[in-house]
mmCIF file of C-alpha atoms in Angstrom:
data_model
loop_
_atom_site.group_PDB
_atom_site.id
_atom_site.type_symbol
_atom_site.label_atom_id
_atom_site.label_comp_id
_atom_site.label_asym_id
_atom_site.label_seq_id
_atom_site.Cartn_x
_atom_site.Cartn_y
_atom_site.Cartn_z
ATOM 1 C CA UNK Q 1 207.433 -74.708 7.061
ATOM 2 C CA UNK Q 2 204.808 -75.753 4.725
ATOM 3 C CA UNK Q 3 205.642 -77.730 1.425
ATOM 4 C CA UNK Q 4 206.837 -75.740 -1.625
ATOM 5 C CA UNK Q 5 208.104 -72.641 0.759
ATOM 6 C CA UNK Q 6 211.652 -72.142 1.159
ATOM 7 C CA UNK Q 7 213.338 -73.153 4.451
ATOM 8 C CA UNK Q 8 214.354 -70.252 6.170
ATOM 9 C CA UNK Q 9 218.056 -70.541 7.508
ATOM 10 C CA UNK Q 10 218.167 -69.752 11.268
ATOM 11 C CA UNK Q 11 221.896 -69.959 12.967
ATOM 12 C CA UNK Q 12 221.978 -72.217 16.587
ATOM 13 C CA UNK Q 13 222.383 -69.349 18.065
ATOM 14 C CA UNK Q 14 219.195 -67.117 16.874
ATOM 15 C CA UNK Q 15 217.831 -70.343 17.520
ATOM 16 C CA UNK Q 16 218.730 -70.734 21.064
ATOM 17 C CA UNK Q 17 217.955 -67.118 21.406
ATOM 18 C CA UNK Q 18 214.185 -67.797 20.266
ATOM 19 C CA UNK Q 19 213.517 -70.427 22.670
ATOM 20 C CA UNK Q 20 214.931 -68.714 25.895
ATOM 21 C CA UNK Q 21 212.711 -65.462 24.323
ATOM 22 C CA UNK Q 22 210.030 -67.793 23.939
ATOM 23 C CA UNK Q 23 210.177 -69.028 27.948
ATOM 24 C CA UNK Q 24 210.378 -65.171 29.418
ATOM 25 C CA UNK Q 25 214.284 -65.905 30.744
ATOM 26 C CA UNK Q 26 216.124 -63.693 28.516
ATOM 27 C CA UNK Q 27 215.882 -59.864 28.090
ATOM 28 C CA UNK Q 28 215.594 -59.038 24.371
ATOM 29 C CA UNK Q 29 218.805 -58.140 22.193
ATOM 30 C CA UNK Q 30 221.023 -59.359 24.859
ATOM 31 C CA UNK Q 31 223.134 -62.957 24.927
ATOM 32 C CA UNK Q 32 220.834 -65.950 25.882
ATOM 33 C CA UNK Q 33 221.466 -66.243 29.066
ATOM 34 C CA UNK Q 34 219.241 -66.891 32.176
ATOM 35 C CA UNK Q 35 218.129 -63.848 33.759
ATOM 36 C CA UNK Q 36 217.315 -63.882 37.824
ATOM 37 C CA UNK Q 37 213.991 -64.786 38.858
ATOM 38 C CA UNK Q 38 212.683 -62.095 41.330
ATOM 39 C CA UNK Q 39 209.800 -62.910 43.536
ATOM 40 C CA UNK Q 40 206.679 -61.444 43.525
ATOM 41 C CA UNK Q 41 206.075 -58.614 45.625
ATOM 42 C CA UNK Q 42 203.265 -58.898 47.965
ATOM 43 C CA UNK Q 43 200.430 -57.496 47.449
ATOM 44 C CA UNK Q 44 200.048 -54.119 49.419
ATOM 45 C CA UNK Q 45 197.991 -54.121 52.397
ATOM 46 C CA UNK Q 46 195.887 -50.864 51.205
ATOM 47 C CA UNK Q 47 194.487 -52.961 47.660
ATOM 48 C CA UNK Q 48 193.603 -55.954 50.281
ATOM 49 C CA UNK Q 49 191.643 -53.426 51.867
ATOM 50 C CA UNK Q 50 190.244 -52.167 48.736
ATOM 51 C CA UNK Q 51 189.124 -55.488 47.865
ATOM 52 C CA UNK Q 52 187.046 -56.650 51.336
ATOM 53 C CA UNK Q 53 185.125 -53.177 50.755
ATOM 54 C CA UNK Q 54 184.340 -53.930 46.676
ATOM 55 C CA UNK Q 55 183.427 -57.530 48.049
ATOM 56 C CA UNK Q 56 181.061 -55.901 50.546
ATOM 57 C CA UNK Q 57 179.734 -53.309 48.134
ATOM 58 C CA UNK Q 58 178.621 -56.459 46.308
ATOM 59 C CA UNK Q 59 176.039 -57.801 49.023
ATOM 60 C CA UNK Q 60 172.875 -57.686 48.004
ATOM 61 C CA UNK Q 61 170.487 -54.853 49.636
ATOM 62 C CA UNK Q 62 167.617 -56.135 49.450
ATOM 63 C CA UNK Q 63 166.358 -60.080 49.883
ATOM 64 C CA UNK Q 64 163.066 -61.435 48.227
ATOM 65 C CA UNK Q 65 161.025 -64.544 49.349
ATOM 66 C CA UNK Q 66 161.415 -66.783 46.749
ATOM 67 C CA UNK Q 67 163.870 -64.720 44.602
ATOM 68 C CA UNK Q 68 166.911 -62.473 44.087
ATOM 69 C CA UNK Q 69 167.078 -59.178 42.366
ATOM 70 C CA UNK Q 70 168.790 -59.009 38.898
ATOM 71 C CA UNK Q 71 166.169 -58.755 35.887
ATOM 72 C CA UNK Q 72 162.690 -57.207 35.537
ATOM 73 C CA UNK Q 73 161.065 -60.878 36.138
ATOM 74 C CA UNK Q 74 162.781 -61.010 39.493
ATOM 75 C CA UNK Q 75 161.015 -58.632 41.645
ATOM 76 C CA UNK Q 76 157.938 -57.252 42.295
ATOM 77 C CA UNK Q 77 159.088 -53.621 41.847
ATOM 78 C CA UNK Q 78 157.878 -51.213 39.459
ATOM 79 C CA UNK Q 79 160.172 -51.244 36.992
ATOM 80 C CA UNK Q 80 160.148 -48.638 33.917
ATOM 81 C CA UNK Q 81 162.812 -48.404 31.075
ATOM 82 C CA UNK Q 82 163.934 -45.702 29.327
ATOM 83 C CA UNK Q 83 161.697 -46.264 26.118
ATOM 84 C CA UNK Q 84 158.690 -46.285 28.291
ATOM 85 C CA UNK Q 85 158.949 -42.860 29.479
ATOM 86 C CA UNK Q 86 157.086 -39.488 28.408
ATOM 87 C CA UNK Q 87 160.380 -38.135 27.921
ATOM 88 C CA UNK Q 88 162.095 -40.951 25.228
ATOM 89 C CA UNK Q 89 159.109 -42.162 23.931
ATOM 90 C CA UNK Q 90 158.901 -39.972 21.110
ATOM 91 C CA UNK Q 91 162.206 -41.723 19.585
ATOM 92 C CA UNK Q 92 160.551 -44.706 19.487
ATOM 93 C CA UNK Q 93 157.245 -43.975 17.899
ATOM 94 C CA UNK Q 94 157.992 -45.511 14.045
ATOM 95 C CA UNK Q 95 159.447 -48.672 15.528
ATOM 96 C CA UNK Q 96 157.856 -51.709 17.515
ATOM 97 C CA UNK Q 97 159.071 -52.136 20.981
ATOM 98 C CA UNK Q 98 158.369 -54.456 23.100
ATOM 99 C CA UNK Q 99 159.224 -57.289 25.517
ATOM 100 C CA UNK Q 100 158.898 -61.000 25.166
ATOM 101 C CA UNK Q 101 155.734 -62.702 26.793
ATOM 102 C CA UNK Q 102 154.069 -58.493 27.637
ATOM 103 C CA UNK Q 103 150.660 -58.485 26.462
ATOM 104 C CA UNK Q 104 149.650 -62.218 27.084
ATOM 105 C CA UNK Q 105 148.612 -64.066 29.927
ATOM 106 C CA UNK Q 106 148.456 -67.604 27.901
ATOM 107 C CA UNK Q 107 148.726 -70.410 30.388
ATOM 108 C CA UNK Q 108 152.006 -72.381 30.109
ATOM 109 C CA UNK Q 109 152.877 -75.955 30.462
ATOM 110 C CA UNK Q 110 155.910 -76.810 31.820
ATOM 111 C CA UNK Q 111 158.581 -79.690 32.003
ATOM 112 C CA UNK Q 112 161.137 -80.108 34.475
ATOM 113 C CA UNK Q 113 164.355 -82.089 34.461
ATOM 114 C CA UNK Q 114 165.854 -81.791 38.080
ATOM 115 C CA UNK Q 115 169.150 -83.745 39.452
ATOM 116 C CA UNK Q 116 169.092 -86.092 41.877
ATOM 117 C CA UNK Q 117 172.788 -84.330 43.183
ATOM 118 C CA UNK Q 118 172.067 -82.600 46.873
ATOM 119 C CA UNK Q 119 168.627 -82.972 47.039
ATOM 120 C CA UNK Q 120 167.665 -80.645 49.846
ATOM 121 C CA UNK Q 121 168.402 -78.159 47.699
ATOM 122 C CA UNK Q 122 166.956 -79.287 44.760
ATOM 123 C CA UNK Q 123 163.992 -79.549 46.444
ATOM 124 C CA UNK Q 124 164.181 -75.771 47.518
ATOM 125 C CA UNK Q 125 165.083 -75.196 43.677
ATOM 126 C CA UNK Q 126 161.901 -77.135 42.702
ATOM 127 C CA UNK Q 127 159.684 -75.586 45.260
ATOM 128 C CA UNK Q 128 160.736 -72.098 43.980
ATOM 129 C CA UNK Q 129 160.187 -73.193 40.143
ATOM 130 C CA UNK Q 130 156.356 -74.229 41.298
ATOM 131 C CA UNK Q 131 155.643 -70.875 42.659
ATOM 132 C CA UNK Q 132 157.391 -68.815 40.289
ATOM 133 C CA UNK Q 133 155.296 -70.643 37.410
ATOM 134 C CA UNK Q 134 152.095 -70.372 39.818
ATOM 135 C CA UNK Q 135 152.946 -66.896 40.222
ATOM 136 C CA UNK Q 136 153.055 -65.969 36.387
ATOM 137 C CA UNK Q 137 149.977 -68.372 35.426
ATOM 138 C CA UNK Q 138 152.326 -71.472 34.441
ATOM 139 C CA UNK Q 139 152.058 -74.782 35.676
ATOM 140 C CA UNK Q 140 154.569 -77.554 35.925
ATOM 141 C CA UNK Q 141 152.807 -80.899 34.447
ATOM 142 C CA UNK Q 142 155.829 -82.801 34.291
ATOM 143 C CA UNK Q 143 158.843 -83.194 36.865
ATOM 144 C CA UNK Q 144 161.793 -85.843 35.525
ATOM 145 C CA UNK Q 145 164.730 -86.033 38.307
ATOM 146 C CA UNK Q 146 167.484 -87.510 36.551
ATOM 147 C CA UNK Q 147 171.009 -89.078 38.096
ATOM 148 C CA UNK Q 148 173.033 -85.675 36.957
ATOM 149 C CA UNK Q 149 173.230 -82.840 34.917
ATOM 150 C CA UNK Q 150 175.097 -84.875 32.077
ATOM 151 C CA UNK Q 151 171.663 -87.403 31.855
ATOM 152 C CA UNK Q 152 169.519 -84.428 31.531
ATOM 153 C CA UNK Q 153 169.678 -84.112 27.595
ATOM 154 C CA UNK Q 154 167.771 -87.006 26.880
ATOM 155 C CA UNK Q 155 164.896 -86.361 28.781
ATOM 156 C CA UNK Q 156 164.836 -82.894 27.751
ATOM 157 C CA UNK Q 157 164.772 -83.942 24.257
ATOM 158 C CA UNK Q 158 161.543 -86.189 24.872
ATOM 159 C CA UNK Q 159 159.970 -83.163 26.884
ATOM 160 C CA UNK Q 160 160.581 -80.568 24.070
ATOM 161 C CA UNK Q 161 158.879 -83.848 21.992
ATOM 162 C CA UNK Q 162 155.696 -83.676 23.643
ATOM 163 C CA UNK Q 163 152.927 -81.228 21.992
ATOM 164 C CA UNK Q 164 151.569 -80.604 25.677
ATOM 165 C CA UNK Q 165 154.593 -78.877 26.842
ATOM 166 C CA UNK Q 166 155.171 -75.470 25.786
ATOM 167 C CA UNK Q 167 158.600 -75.102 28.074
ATOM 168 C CA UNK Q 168 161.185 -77.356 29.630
ATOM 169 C CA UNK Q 169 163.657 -75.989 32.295
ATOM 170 C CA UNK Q 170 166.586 -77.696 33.902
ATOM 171 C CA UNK Q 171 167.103 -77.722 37.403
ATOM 172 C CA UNK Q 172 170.432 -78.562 39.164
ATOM 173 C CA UNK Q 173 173.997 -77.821 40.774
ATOM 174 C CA UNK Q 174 177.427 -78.708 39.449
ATOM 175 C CA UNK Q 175 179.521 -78.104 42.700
ATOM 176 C CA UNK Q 176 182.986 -76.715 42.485
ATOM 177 C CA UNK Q 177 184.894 -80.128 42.445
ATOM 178 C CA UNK Q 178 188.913 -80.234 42.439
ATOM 179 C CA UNK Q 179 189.291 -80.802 38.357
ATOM 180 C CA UNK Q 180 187.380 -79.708 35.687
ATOM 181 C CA UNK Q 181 185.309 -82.187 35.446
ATOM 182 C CA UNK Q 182 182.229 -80.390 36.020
ATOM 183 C CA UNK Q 183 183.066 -77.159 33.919
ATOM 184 C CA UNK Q 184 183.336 -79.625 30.756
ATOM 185 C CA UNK Q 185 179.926 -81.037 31.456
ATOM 186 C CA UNK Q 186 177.909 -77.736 32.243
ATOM 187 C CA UNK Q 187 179.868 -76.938 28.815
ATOM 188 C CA UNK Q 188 178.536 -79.630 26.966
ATOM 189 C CA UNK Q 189 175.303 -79.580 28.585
ATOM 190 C CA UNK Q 190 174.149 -75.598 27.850
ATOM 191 C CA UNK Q 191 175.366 -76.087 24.495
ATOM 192 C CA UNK Q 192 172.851 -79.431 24.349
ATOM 193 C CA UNK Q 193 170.192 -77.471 25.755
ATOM 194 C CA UNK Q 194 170.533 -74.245 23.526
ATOM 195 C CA UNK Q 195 170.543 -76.773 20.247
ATOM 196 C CA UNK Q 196 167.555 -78.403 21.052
ATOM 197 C CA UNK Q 197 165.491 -75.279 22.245
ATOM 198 C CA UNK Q 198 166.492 -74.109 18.418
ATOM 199 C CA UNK Q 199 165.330 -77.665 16.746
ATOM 200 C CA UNK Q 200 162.305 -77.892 18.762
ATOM 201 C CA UNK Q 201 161.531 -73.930 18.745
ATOM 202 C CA UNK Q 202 160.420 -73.983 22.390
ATOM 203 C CA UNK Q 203 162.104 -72.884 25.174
ATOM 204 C CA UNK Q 204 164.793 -74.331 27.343
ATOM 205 C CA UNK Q 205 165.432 -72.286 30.777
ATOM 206 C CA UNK Q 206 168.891 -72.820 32.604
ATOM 207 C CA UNK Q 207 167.921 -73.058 36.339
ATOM 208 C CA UNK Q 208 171.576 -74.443 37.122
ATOM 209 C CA UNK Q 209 173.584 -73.527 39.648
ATOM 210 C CA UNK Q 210 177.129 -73.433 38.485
ATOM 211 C CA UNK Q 211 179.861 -74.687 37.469
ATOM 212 C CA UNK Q 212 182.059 -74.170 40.063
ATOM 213 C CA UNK Q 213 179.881 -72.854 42.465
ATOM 214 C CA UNK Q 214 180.785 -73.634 46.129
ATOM 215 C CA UNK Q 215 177.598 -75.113 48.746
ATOM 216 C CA UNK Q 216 177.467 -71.356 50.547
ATOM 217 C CA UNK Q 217 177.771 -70.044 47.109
ATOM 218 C CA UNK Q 218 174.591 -72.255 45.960
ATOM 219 C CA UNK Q 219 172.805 -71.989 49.022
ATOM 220 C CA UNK Q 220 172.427 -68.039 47.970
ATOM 221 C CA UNK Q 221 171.505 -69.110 44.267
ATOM 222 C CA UNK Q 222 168.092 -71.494 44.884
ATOM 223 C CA UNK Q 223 166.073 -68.587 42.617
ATOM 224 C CA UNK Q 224 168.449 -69.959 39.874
ATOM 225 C CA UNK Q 225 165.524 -72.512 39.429
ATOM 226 C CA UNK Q 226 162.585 -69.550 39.387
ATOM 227 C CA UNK Q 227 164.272 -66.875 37.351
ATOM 228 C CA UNK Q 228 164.878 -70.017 34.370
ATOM 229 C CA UNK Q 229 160.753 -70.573 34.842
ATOM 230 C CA UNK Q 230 159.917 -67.351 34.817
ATOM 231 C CA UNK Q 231 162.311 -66.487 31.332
ATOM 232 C CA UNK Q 232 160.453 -69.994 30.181
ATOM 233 C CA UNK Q 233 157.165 -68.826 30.546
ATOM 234 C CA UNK Q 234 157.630 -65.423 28.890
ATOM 235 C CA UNK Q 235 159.661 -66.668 26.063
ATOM 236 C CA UNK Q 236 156.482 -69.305 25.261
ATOM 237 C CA UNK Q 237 154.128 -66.828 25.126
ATOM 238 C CA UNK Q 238 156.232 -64.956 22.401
ATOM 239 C CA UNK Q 239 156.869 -67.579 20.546
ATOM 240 C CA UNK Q 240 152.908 -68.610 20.660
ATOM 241 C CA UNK Q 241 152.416 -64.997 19.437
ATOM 242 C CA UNK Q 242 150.653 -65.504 15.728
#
Protein backbone atom coordinates (compact mmCIF):
# COMPACT_ATOMS: atom_id res chain seq x y z
CA UNK A 1 0.00 0.00 0.00
CA UNK A 2 1.74 3.14 -0.76
CA UNK A 3 1.15 6.39 1.38
CA UNK A 4 -1.94 8.53 0.62
CA UNK A 5 -3.87 5.32 -1.08
CA UNK A 6 -6.62 3.85 0.71
CA UNK A 7 -6.14 0.48 2.49
CA UNK A 8 -8.00 -1.99 0.80
CA UNK A 9 -10.08 -4.23 3.29
CA UNK A 10 -9.34 -7.95 2.67
CA UNK A 11 -11.37 -10.55 5.10
CA UNK A 12 -8.86 -13.53 6.86
CA UNK A 13 -10.34 -15.59 4.82
CA UNK A 14 -9.72 -14.02 1.12
CA UNK A 15 -6.60 -13.61 2.80
CA UNK A 16 -5.82 -17.11 3.59
CA UNK A 17 -7.25 -17.93 0.26
CA UNK A 18 -4.48 -15.66 -1.51
CA UNK A 19 -1.62 -17.21 0.09
CA UNK A 20 -2.56 -20.98 -0.44
CA UNK A 21 -3.38 -19.52 -4.34
CA UNK A 22 -0.18 -17.95 -4.16
CA UNK A 23 1.82 -21.51 -3.18
CA UNK A 24 -0.09 -23.71 -6.11
CA UNK A 25 -2.07 -25.91 -3.15
CA UNK A 26 -5.48 -24.77 -3.70
CA UNK A 27 -7.70 -25.06 -6.85
CA UNK A 28 -9.25 -21.64 -7.60
CA UNK A 29 -12.88 -20.68 -6.27
CA UNK A 30 -12.87 -23.57 -4.00
CA UNK A 31 -12.29 -23.51 0.13
CA UNK A 32 -8.52 -23.17 1.04
CA UNK A 33 -7.72 -26.28 1.60
CA UNK A 34 -4.64 -28.45 0.67
CA UNK A 35 -5.06 -30.22 -2.44
CA UNK A 36 -3.05 -33.81 -3.00
CA UNK A 37 0.27 -33.67 -4.37
CA UNK A 38 0.50 -36.15 -7.34
CA UNK A 39 3.85 -37.25 -8.53
CA UNK A 40 5.27 -36.65 -11.61
CA UNK A 41 4.77 -39.01 -14.25
CA UNK A 42 7.80 -40.37 -15.81
CA UNK A 43 8.88 -39.36 -18.66
CA UNK A 44 7.86 -41.77 -21.59
CA UNK A 45 10.39 -43.99 -22.92
CA UNK A 46 9.61 -42.92 -26.75
CA UNK A 47 10.65 -38.79 -25.90
CA UNK A 48 13.96 -40.41 -24.15
CA UNK A 49 14.45 -41.85 -27.38
CA UNK A 50 13.67 -38.76 -29.17
CA UNK A 51 16.14 -36.97 -27.24
CA UNK A 52 19.54 -39.42 -27.68
CA UNK A 53 18.71 -39.02 -31.59
CA UNK A 54 18.33 -34.82 -31.40
CA UNK A 55 21.58 -35.14 -29.17
CA UNK A 56 23.22 -37.14 -31.96
CA UNK A 57 21.84 -35.02 -34.77
CA UNK A 58 23.88 -32.37 -32.95
CA UNK A 59 27.49 -33.93 -33.55
CA UNK A 60 29.40 -32.10 -35.57
CA UNK A 61 30.05 -33.52 -39.31
CA UNK A 62 32.84 -32.29 -40.08
CA UNK A 63 36.23 -31.56 -37.77
CA UNK A 64 38.87 -28.82 -38.71
CA UNK A 65 42.57 -28.68 -37.55
CA UNK A 66 42.71 -25.91 -35.50
CA UNK A 67 38.96 -24.99 -35.56
CA UNK A 68 35.24 -25.80 -35.43
CA UNK A 69 32.59 -24.88 -37.88
CA UNK A 70 30.05 -22.14 -36.88
CA UNK A 71 30.79 -18.63 -38.64
CA UNK A 72 32.31 -17.63 -42.00
CA UNK A 73 35.86 -17.01 -40.14
CA UNK A 74 35.83 -20.62 -39.04
CA UNK A 75 36.47 -22.61 -42.04
CA UNK A 76 38.14 -22.63 -45.05
CA UNK A 77 35.01 -23.25 -47.18
CA UNK A 78 33.67 -21.14 -49.77
CA UNK A 79 31.16 -19.46 -48.27
CA UNK A 80 28.59 -17.08 -50.27
CA UNK A 81 25.53 -15.21 -48.75
CA UNK A 82 22.52 -14.42 -50.14
CA UNK A 83 23.39 -10.66 -51.02
CA UNK A 84 26.35 -11.85 -52.91
CA UNK A 85 24.56 -13.72 -55.46
CA UNK A 86 23.58 -12.86 -59.24
CA UNK A 87 20.20 -13.59 -58.26
CA UNK A 88 19.67 -10.99 -54.93
CA UNK A 89 22.13 -8.69 -55.80
CA UNK A 90 20.03 -6.42 -57.59
CA UNK A 91 18.11 -5.57 -54.14
CA UNK A 92 21.04 -4.42 -52.82
CA UNK A 93 22.49 -2.15 -55.41
CA UNK A 94 21.52 1.57 -53.66
CA UNK A 95 22.82 0.39 -50.31
CA UNK A 96 26.45 -0.43 -48.95
CA UNK A 97 27.00 -3.94 -47.93
CA UNK A 98 29.60 -5.28 -46.59
CA UNK A 99 31.47 -7.23 -43.88
CA UNK A 100 33.76 -6.07 -41.17
CA UNK A 101 37.64 -6.38 -41.82
CA UNK A 102 36.68 -7.53 -46.17
CA UNK A 103 38.77 -5.47 -48.26
CA UNK A 104 41.92 -5.03 -45.97
CA UNK A 105 44.74 -7.05 -45.22
CA UNK A 106 46.24 -4.40 -42.50
CA UNK A 107 48.54 -6.26 -40.18
CA UNK A 108 47.19 -6.53 -36.59
CA UNK A 109 48.77 -6.40 -33.25
CA UNK A 110 47.51 -8.36 -30.73
CA UNK A 111 47.31 -8.71 -26.82
CA UNK A 112 46.53 -11.67 -24.96
CA UNK A 113 45.32 -12.17 -21.41
CA UNK A 114 45.29 -16.05 -20.79
CA UNK A 115 44.49 -17.88 -17.25
CA UNK A 116 46.74 -19.68 -15.49
CA UNK A 117 43.44 -22.29 -14.61
CA UNK A 118 44.22 -25.89 -16.49
CA UNK A 119 47.02 -25.01 -18.33
CA UNK A 120 47.32 -27.84 -20.81
CA UNK A 121 44.59 -26.52 -22.26
CA UNK A 122 45.30 -23.13 -22.21
CA UNK A 123 48.21 -23.82 -23.87
CA UNK A 124 46.22 -25.63 -26.75
CA UNK A 125 43.91 -22.39 -26.56
CA UNK A 126 47.04 -20.20 -26.99
CA UNK A 127 48.64 -22.28 -29.63
CA UNK A 128 45.38 -22.07 -31.69
CA UNK A 129 45.11 -18.09 -31.09
CA UNK A 130 48.92 -17.90 -32.67
CA UNK A 131 47.94 -19.64 -35.78
CA UNK A 132 44.64 -18.31 -36.26
CA UNK A 133 46.26 -14.65 -36.07
CA UNK A 134 49.28 -16.07 -38.31
CA UNK A 135 46.75 -17.38 -40.52
CA UNK A 136 44.81 -13.99 -41.10
CA UNK A 137 48.15 -11.75 -41.10
CA UNK A 138 47.91 -10.87 -37.20
CA UNK A 139 50.47 -11.30 -34.79
CA UNK A 140 50.34 -11.69 -31.06
CA UNK A 141 53.09 -9.15 -29.50
CA UNK A 142 51.94 -9.47 -26.13
CA UNK A 143 50.84 -12.66 -24.01
CA UNK A 144 49.77 -11.71 -20.07
CA UNK A 145 48.68 -15.11 -18.16
CA UNK A 146 46.93 -13.94 -15.26
CA UNK A 147 45.79 -16.07 -11.88
CA UNK A 148 41.92 -16.25 -13.28
CA UNK A 149 39.41 -14.94 -15.34
CA UNK A 150 38.26 -12.40 -12.53
CA UNK A 151 42.19 -10.73 -12.67
CA UNK A 152 41.90 -10.41 -16.32
CA UNK A 153 40.25 -6.82 -16.39
CA UNK A 154 43.10 -5.04 -15.29
CA UNK A 155 45.49 -6.14 -17.61
CA UNK A 156 43.14 -5.85 -20.35
CA UNK A 157 42.61 -2.34 -19.50
CA UNK A 158 46.51 -1.57 -19.74
CA UNK A 159 46.57 -3.61 -23.13
CA UNK A 160 43.64 -1.65 -24.74
CA UNK A 161 46.10 1.43 -23.17
CA UNK A 162 48.90 0.74 -25.31
CA UNK A 163 48.93 2.58 -28.91
CA UNK A 164 50.82 -0.62 -30.32
CA UNK A 165 47.99 -2.91 -29.82
CA UNK A 166 45.20 -2.75 -32.12
CA UNK A 167 43.25 -5.93 -30.33
CA UNK A 168 43.21 -7.68 -27.00
CA UNK A 169 41.51 -11.15 -26.59
CA UNK A 170 40.92 -13.14 -23.47
CA UNK A 171 41.75 -16.57 -23.20
CA UNK A 172 40.41 -18.99 -20.52
CA UNK A 173 37.91 -21.65 -18.92
CA UNK A 174 35.46 -21.20 -16.08
CA UNK A 175 34.69 -24.96 -15.32
CA UNK A 176 31.26 -26.00 -14.26
CA UNK A 177 31.85 -25.83 -10.40
CA UNK A 178 28.96 -26.93 -7.83
CA UNK A 179 27.61 -23.09 -7.07
CA UNK A 180 27.46 -20.26 -9.06
CA UNK A 181 30.35 -18.96 -8.39
CA UNK A 182 31.75 -18.99 -11.72
CA UNK A 183 28.52 -17.89 -13.69
CA UNK A 184 28.68 -14.51 -11.53
CA UNK A 185 32.25 -13.93 -12.54
CA UNK A 186 32.07 -14.76 -16.40
CA UNK A 187 28.99 -12.24 -15.74
CA UNK A 188 30.91 -9.60 -14.42
CA UNK A 189 33.81 -10.22 -16.49
CA UNK A 190 32.06 -10.00 -20.32
CA UNK A 191 30.31 -7.09 -19.11
CA UNK A 192 34.06 -5.59 -18.04
CA UNK A 193 35.35 -6.55 -21.25
CA UNK A 194 32.44 -5.19 -23.53
CA UNK A 195 32.79 -1.61 -21.47
CA UNK A 196 36.22 -1.20 -22.06
CA UNK A 197 36.31 -2.36 -25.81
CA UNK A 198 33.57 0.72 -26.04
CA UNK A 199 35.94 3.32 -23.93
CA UNK A 200 38.98 2.32 -25.66
CA UNK A 201 37.22 1.77 -29.25
CA UNK A 202 39.31 -1.33 -29.97
CA UNK A 203 38.39 -4.63 -29.85
CA UNK A 204 38.01 -7.14 -27.09
CA UNK A 205 37.52 -10.95 -28.37
CA UNK A 206 35.92 -13.53 -25.85
CA UNK A 207 38.05 -16.72 -26.34
CA UNK A 208 36.45 -18.21 -23.00
CA UNK A 209 35.31 -21.33 -22.53
CA UNK A 210 32.25 -21.25 -20.39
CA UNK A 211 30.64 -20.81 -17.69
CA UNK A 212 29.61 -23.97 -16.79
CA UNK A 213 31.26 -25.87 -19.22
CA UNK A 214 32.31 -29.42 -18.12
CA UNK A 215 36.41 -30.69 -18.98
CA UNK A 216 34.92 -33.08 -22.05
CA UNK A 217 32.75 -30.20 -22.82
CA UNK A 218 35.99 -27.79 -23.03
CA UNK A 219 38.19 -30.21 -24.41
CA UNK A 220 35.79 -29.90 -27.72
CA UNK A 221 35.82 -25.95 -27.38
CA UNK A 222 39.94 -25.10 -27.63
CA UNK A 223 38.94 -22.98 -31.12
CA UNK A 224 37.06 -20.80 -28.51
CA UNK A 225 40.55 -19.06 -28.31
CA UNK A 226 40.95 -18.78 -32.45
CA UNK A 227 37.45 -17.87 -33.47
CA UNK A 228 37.82 -14.62 -30.57
CA UNK A 229 41.34 -13.79 -32.69
CA UNK A 230 40.05 -14.17 -35.74
CA UNK A 231 36.59 -11.74 -34.87
CA UNK A 232 39.62 -9.44 -33.24
CA UNK A 233 41.47 -9.09 -36.20
CA UNK A 234 38.57 -8.34 -38.55
CA UNK A 235 36.84 -6.01 -36.26
CA UNK A 236 40.44 -3.84 -36.14
CA UNK A 237 40.67 -3.54 -39.54
CA UNK A 238 37.09 -1.94 -39.65
CA UNK A 239 37.53 0.14 -37.16
CA UNK A 240 41.08 1.35 -38.81
CA UNK A 241 38.90 1.92 -41.92
CA UNK A 242 39.22 6.00 -42.54
Amino acid sequence: TTRGSPRSRTSKRDMSASAAIHTGRITLGAPARVAQTRRPAKPARNSRIVARAADERAKLPKEYTFHSPGSVQETDDAVVFAHQTPEEAGKWKDSSVFHVGDGSSDPIRLGVVIGEFHNRLMDRMLEDARVSAAAMGGTIDQVVWVPGTYEAPLVVERMLEDDALDAVCVVGYIEKGSTLHGQEMGATCSLIFKQLELEYGKPVGMGIIGPGATAEQAEGRVAYAGNAIRASIRMARYMAKK
